[in-house]
Amino acid sequence: ELKVEQNPLFLSMQEGKNYTIYCNYSTTSDRLYWYRQDPGKSLESLFVLLSNGAVKQEGRLMASLDTKARLSTLHITAAVHDLSATYFCAGLQGAQKLVFGQGTRLTINP
Amino acid sequence: ETGVTQTPRHLVMGMTNKKSLKCEQHLGHNAMYWYKQSAKKPLELMFVYNFKEQTENNSVPSRFSPECPNSSHLFLHLHTLQPEDSALYLCASSQDGGTRIDEQYFGPGTRLTVT
């Protein structure tokens, strides 16, 4: 059974700094997803990573996937306050079951 | 309306009540999902429907009863719930391409409180 673990679970950082959220998963997963959730809101899809070595970037966020290490990373460059949210990674078990990590609550301080 | 909508957005119910959550997707997708998000656990898949047929029940107690009358609508019927069932219930949809799904799009959720 697929298990997904994120770290850190809480991250407080200053604007302008760089940081990385890590997502480890236990068994083979064909895809890796990253979602963002603002307080009281639903999940917004950020990235879908399909293959080993995949790298996707959107603004200050960059996600990568290493299927051999069973590791995905979400890198934040020069953080701004608007990026404060909870970030989830999820792996795919079977054809349709998304298995989510615990989430990383990111707070960016001025 | 566009995307995935859910009603009601907030619901408070007693343990003896019966209520239903509704989800509607306007994306032309053929798969729909119910997830539970509680404070102390990761987001958990509850049910999956493909083309109106239930294809996954993730060991959900029978006090939760899903219904999918067509590919655009999904309901979650609730009866004799427990306080620990208080959570955010999220609906999602995707286009099932056969062996693998496309990404899932989530609704805003229903915040359920069981008293």
Tab-separated table of C-alpha atoms in Angstrom:
chain	number	residue	atom	x	y	z
A	1	GLU	CA	0.000	0.000	0.000
A	2	LEU	CA	1.267	3.437	-0.933
A	3	LYS	CA	2.247	5.750	1.890
A	4	VAL	CA	3.208	9.369	1.365
A	5	GLU	CA	5.157	11.453	3.847
A	6	GLN	CA	5.951	15.118	3.679
A	7	ASN	CA	8.443	17.154	5.603
A	8	PRO	CA	8.512	19.516	7.170
A	9	LEU	CA	4.894	19.652	8.361
A	10	PHE	CA	5.239	23.284	9.423
A	11	LEU	CA	7.488	25.849	7.842
A	12	SER	CA	7.835	29.482	8.762
A	13	MET	CA	10.103	31.535	6.580
A	14	GLN	CA	10.900	35.104	5.677
A	15	GLU	CA	10.060	36.781	2.433
A	16	GLY	CA	12.849	36.587	-0.091
A	17	LYS	CA	14.258	33.279	1.177
A	18	ASN	CA	14.387	29.936	-0.620
A	19	TYR	CA	13.186	26.649	0.783
A	20	THR	CA	12.222	23.106	-0.217
A	21	ILE	CA	9.374	20.824	0.816
A	22	TYR	CA	10.083	17.108	0.534
A	23	CYS	CA	7.656	14.349	-0.375
A	24	ASN	CA	8.697	10.706	0.063
A	25	TYR	CA	6.539	7.814	-1.038
A	26	SER	CA	6.791	4.148	-0.194
A	27	THR	CA	6.034	2.206	-3.372
A	28	THR	CA	5.942	2.812	-7.099
A	29	SER	CA	3.657	5.616	-8.156
A	30	ASP	CA	3.238	6.523	-11.806
A	31	ARG	CA	2.391	10.103	-11.030
A	32	LEU	CA	2.996	12.644	-8.335
A	33	TYR	CA	0.704	15.585	-7.713
A	34	TRP	CA	1.161	18.827	-5.832
A	35	TYR	CA	-1.812	20.786	-4.521
A	36	ARG	CA	-2.205	24.053	-2.645
A	37	GLN	CA	-4.910	24.740	-0.057
A	38	ASP	CA	-5.680	28.153	1.440
A	39	PRO	CA	-7.448	28.273	4.827
A	40	GLY	CA	-11.125	27.387	4.472
A	41	LYS	CA	-10.726	26.775	0.760
A	42	SER	CA	-10.496	23.771	-1.524
A	43	LEU	CA	-7.455	22.207	-3.152
A	44	GLU	CA	-5.904	23.864	-6.163
A	45	SER	CA	-3.825	21.724	-8.509
A	46	LEU	CA	-0.280	23.019	-8.936
A	47	PHE	CA	1.695	20.323	-10.745
A	48	VAL	CA	1.359	16.839	-12.145
A	49	LEU	CA	4.704	15.049	-12.530
A	50	LEU	CA	4.574	12.105	-14.888
A	51	SER	CA	8.030	10.616	-15.179
A	52	ASN	CA	11.429	10.290	-13.624
A	53	GLY	CA	13.386	13.508	-13.850
A	54	ALA	CA	10.281	15.588	-14.560
A	55	VAL	CA	10.624	19.219	-13.562
A	56	LYS	CA	7.866	21.785	-13.744
A	57	GLN	CA	7.937	25.463	-12.830
A	58	GLU	CA	5.254	28.035	-12.274
A	59	GLY	CA	6.345	31.417	-10.993
A	60	ARG	CA	8.313	30.990	-7.775
A	61	LEU	CA	7.411	27.305	-7.419
A	62	MET	CA	9.319	24.437	-8.995
A	63	ALA	CA	8.497	20.758	-8.576
A	64	SER	CA	10.645	17.776	-9.462
A	65	LEU	CA	10.334	14.005	-9.353
A	66	ASP	CA	12.936	11.293	-8.779
A	67	THR	CA	11.154	7.954	-9.116
A	68	LYS	CA	14.254	5.945	-8.232
A	69	ALA	CA	14.572	7.725	-4.892
A	70	ARG	CA	10.754	7.868	-4.555
A	71	LEU	CA	11.112	11.553	-3.822
A	72	SER	CA	9.468	14.696	-5.067
A	73	THR	CA	10.429	18.199	-4.060
A	74	LEU	CA	8.633	21.521	-4.181
A	75	HIS	CA	11.122	24.373	-4.218
A	76	ILE	CA	10.121	27.911	-3.352
A	77	THR	CA	12.315	30.698	-4.668
A	78	ALA	CA	12.367	34.185	-3.137
A	79	ALA	CA	9.197	33.563	-1.153
A	80	VAL	CA	6.431	36.152	-1.022
A	81	HIS	CA	3.571	36.412	1.461
A	82	ASP	CA	0.993	35.276	-1.144
A	83	LEU	CA	2.551	31.818	-1.118
A	84	SER	CA	1.442	31.218	2.471
A	85	ALA	CA	-0.815	28.136	2.330
A	86	THR	CA	-0.801	24.402	3.013
A	87	TYR	CA	0.869	22.323	0.308
A	88	PHE	CA	0.015	18.676	-0.294
A	89	CYS	CA	1.705	16.064	-2.404
A	90	ALA	CA	-0.155	12.946	-3.509
A	91	GLY	CA	0.837	9.725	-5.204
A	92	LEU	CA	-1.331	7.515	-7.362
A	93	GLN	CA	-2.183	4.027	-6.117
A	94	GLY	CA	-3.733	1.888	-8.799
A	95	ALA	CA	-5.666	3.680	-11.492
A	96	GLN	CA	-7.540	6.292	-9.482
A	97	LYS	CA	-6.709	6.379	-5.807
A	98	LEU	CA	-4.807	9.481	-4.757
A	99	VAL	CA	-2.906	9.007	-1.508
A	100	PHE	CA	-2.068	12.318	0.126
A	101	GLY	CA	0.727	13.366	2.421
A	102	GLN	CA	-0.014	15.131	5.682
A	103	GLY	CA	0.454	18.564	4.184
A	104	THR	CA	3.060	21.266	4.857
A	105	ARG	CA	1.707	24.445	6.401
A	106	LEU	CA	3.836	27.254	5.003
A	107	THR	CA	3.830	30.694	6.606
A	108	ILE	CA	5.815	33.476	4.978
A	109	ASN	CA	6.542	36.467	7.148
A	110	PRO	CA	7.405	39.954	5.906
B	1	GLU	CA	-21.414	27.814	-12.873
B	2	THR	CA	-18.097	26.284	-13.716
B	3	GLY	CA	-15.872	23.668	-12.136
B	4	VAL	CA	-17.013	21.606	-9.198
B	5	THR	CA	-19.673	22.949	-6.844
B	6	GLN	CA	-20.790	21.609	-3.490
B	7	THR	CA	-23.803	22.352	-1.298
B	8	PRO	CA	-24.252	23.124	1.462
B	9	ARG	CA	-20.950	24.780	2.336
B	10	HIS	CA	-21.570	24.386	6.063
B	11	LEU	CA	-23.744	21.863	7.887
B	12	VAL	CA	-24.404	21.264	11.558
B	13	MET	CA	-26.338	18.123	12.396
B	14	GLY	CA	-27.209	16.046	15.410
B	15	MET	CA	-26.284	12.412	15.685
B	16	THR	CA	-29.834	11.267	14.959
B	17	ASN	CA	-30.363	13.468	11.896
B	18	LYS	CA	-30.311	12.455	8.248
B	19	LYS	CA	-28.809	14.872	5.767
B	20	SER	CA	-27.273	14.809	2.292
B	21	LEU	CA	-24.306	16.531	0.701
B	22	LYS	CA	-24.485	17.402	-2.980
B	23	CYS	CA	-21.745	17.760	-5.559
B	24	GLU	CA	-22.069	18.834	-9.167
B	25	GLN	CA	-19.338	19.024	-11.780
B	26	HIS	CA	-19.567	21.140	-14.930
B	27	LEU	CA	-16.376	19.855	-16.553
B	28	GLY	CA	-17.730	16.970	-18.583
B	29	HIS	CA	-15.770	14.478	-16.494
B	30	ASN	CA	-16.759	10.845	-16.051
B	31	ALA	CA	-15.285	10.077	-12.637
B	32	MET	CA	-16.265	11.573	-9.279
B	33	TYR	CA	-14.857	11.195	-5.780
B	34	TRP	CA	-15.624	11.878	-2.130
B	35	TYR	CA	-12.776	12.731	0.226
B	36	LYS	CA	-12.719	13.421	3.955
B	37	GLN	CA	-10.333	15.980	5.439
B	38	SER	CA	-10.172	16.007	9.219
B	39	ALA	CA	-7.867	17.943	11.483
B	40	LYS	CA	-5.767	15.014	12.585
B	41	LYS	CA	-5.470	12.852	9.474
B	42	PRO	CA	-4.301	13.295	5.901
B	43	LEU	CA	-6.912	13.727	3.236
B	44	GLU	CA	-8.630	10.343	2.807
B	45	LEU	CA	-10.376	8.961	-0.239
B	46	MET	CA	-13.848	7.620	0.606
B	47	PHE	CA	-15.568	6.628	-2.640
B	48	VAL	CA	-14.916	6.616	-6.374
B	49	TYR	CA	-17.522	6.511	-9.126
B	50	ASN	CA	-16.785	5.894	-12.790
B	51	PHE	CA	-19.584	6.370	-15.285
B	52	LYS	CA	-22.063	6.281	-12.346
B	53	GLU	CA	-20.715	2.957	-11.062
B	54	GLN	CA	-18.999	2.749	-7.683
B	55	THR	CA	-15.500	1.399	-8.196
B	56	GLU	CA	-13.931	2.120	-4.821
B	57	ASN	CA	-15.172	2.064	-1.254
B	58	ASN	CA	-12.253	2.780	1.031
B	59	SER	CA	-13.667	0.874	4.035
B	60	VAL	CA	-16.119	3.655	4.797
B	61	PRO	CA	-18.725	3.022	7.554
B	62	SER	CA	-22.236	2.359	6.324
B	63	ARG	CA	-23.546	5.538	7.965
B	64	PHE	CA	-22.120	7.220	4.842
B	65	SER	CA	-24.059	6.255	1.729
B	66	PRO	CA	-23.021	7.640	-1.664
B	67	GLU	CA	-25.251	8.006	-4.692
B	68	CYS	CA	-24.285	8.912	-8.252
B	69	PRO	CA	-27.390	9.286	-10.475
B	70	ASN	CA	-25.350	10.521	-13.453
B	71	SER	CA	-21.801	11.516	-14.332
B	72	SER	CA	-22.373	15.130	-13.257
B	73	HIS	CA	-23.921	14.634	-9.826
B	74	LEU	CA	-22.736	12.937	-6.680
B	75	PHE	CA	-24.438	12.773	-3.296
B	76	LEU	CA	-23.323	11.665	0.122
B	77	HIS	CA	-26.207	10.635	2.372
B	78	LEU	CA	-25.483	10.876	6.076
B	79	HIS	CA	-27.321	9.189	8.942
B	80	THR	CA	-26.602	8.517	12.622
B	81	LEU	CA	-23.201	10.156	12.415
B	82	GLN	CA	-20.709	10.407	15.271
B	83	PRO	CA	-18.885	13.520	16.476
B	84	GLU	CA	-15.638	12.142	15.020
B	85	ASP	CA	-17.249	12.400	11.580
B	86	SER	CA	-16.969	16.184	11.823
B	87	ALA	CA	-14.667	17.188	8.980
B	88	LEU	CA	-14.406	18.922	5.631
B	89	TYR	CA	-15.909	16.727	2.907
B	90	LEU	CA	-14.473	17.375	-0.502
B	91	CYS	CA	-15.827	16.268	-3.834
B	92	ALA	CA	-13.589	15.933	-6.886
B	93	SER	CA	-13.931	14.939	-10.516
B	94	SER	CA	-11.604	13.788	-13.279
B	95	GLN	CA	-11.634	12.494	-16.803
B	96	ASP	CA	-10.858	8.806	-16.700
B	97	GLY	CA	-8.733	8.016	-19.736
B	98	GLY	CA	-8.827	4.282	-19.260
B	99	THR	CA	-5.881	2.937	-17.334
B	100	ARG	CA	-4.878	6.194	-15.721
B	101	ILE	CA	-6.771	9.251	-14.576
B	102	ASP	CA	-6.228	12.828	-15.497
B	103	GLU	CA	-5.757	15.219	-12.626
B	104	GLN	CA	-8.575	15.624	-10.142
B	105	TYR	CA	-10.404	18.926	-9.701
B	106	PHE	CA	-11.788	19.645	-6.258
B	107	GLY	CA	-14.901	21.439	-5.097
B	108	PRO	CA	-14.929	23.969	-2.232
B	109	GLY	CA	-16.019	21.392	0.328
B	110	THR	CA	-18.764	21.065	2.928
B	111	ARG	CA	-17.716	21.785	6.510
B	112	LEU	CA	-19.691	19.265	8.590
B	113	THR	CA	-20.094	19.501	12.341
B	114	VAL	CA	-21.806	16.666	14.187
B	115	THR	CA	-23.131	17.615	17.625
